[in-house]
XYZ file of C-alpha atoms in Angstrom:
93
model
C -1.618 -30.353 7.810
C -0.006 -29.199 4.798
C 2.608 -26.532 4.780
C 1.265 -23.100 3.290
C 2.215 -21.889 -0.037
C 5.513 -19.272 -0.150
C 7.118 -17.257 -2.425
C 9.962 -17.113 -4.959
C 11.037 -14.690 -7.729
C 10.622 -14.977 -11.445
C 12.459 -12.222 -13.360
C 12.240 -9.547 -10.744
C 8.452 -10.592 -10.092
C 6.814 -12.482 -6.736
C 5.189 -15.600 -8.322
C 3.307 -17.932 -5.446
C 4.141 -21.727 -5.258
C 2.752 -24.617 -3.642
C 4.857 -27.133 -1.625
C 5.899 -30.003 -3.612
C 5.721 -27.709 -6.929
C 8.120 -27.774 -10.021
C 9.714 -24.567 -11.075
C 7.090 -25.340 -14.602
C 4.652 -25.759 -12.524
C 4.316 -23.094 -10.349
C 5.525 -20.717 -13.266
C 2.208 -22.115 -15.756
C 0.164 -21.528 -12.722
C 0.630 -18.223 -12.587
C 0.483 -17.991 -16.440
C 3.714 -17.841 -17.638
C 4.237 -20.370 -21.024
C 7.839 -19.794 -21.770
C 11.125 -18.748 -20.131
C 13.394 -19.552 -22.382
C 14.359 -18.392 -25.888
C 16.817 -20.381 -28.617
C 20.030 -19.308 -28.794
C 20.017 -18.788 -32.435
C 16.593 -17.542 -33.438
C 15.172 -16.488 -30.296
C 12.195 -18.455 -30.241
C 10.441 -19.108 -26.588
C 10.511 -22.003 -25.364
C 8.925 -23.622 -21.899
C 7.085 -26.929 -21.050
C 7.300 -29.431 -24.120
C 7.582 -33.080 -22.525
C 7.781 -32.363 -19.075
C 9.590 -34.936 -17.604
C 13.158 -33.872 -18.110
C 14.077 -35.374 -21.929
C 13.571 -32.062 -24.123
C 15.544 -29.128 -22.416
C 13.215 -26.801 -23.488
C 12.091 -25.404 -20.074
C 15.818 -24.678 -19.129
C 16.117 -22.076 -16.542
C 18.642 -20.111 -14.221
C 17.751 -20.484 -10.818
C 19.734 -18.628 -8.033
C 22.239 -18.056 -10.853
C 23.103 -21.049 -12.073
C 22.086 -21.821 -15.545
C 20.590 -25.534 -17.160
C 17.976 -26.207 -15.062
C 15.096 -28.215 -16.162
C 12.259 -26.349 -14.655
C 9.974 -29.360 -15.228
C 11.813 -31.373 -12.754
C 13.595 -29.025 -10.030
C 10.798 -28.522 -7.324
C 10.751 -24.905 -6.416
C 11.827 -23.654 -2.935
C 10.860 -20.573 -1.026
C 13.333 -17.993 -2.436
C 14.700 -19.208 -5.120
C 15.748 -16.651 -7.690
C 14.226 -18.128 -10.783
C 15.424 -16.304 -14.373
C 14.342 -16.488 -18.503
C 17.890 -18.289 -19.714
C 18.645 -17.248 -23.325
C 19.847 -20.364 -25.466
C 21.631 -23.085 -23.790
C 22.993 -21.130 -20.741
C 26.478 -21.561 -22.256
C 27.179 -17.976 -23.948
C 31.106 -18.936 -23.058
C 31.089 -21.363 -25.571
C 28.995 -19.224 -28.394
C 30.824 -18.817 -31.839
């Protein structure tokens, strides 16, 4: 039997998941394309290779910056957030 889908927040907002699920995954499913904008332009960013080499789908989850959503599979609770730039404002010019 396989385990039902669950929940987890996306900037404030309940977004469903499926077991076994990346963060990108579950996020395009419910239609988001980007969660992430460039530090010095603000561009959005998401999916671009999706197997962990770009860093463009970087995200914060349960407050901890540099994720690669393509690769972290999403749990049931998880506070998932839109990270501006590389996640390291403490070492901004």
């Amino acid at each position: 039997m396989t385990p039902p889908p669950f929940a987890f927040t996306f900037d404030g907002r309940l977004v469903r998941a499926e077991p076994g699920q990346s963060v990108a995954a579950a996020l395009i499913a419910a239609g988001h394309r980007s969660w992430r904008h460039t530090r010095a332009e603000g561009r959005p960013r998401g999916v671009f290779c999706g197997i962990g080499v770009c860093f463009d789908c970087l995200v914060t989850i349960n407050g901890t910056p540099n994720h690669r959503a393509c690769l972290v599979e999403v749990r049931s609770g998880d506070v998932v957030s839109t990270q501006e730039g590389a996640g390291r404002d403490d070492l901004a010019c």
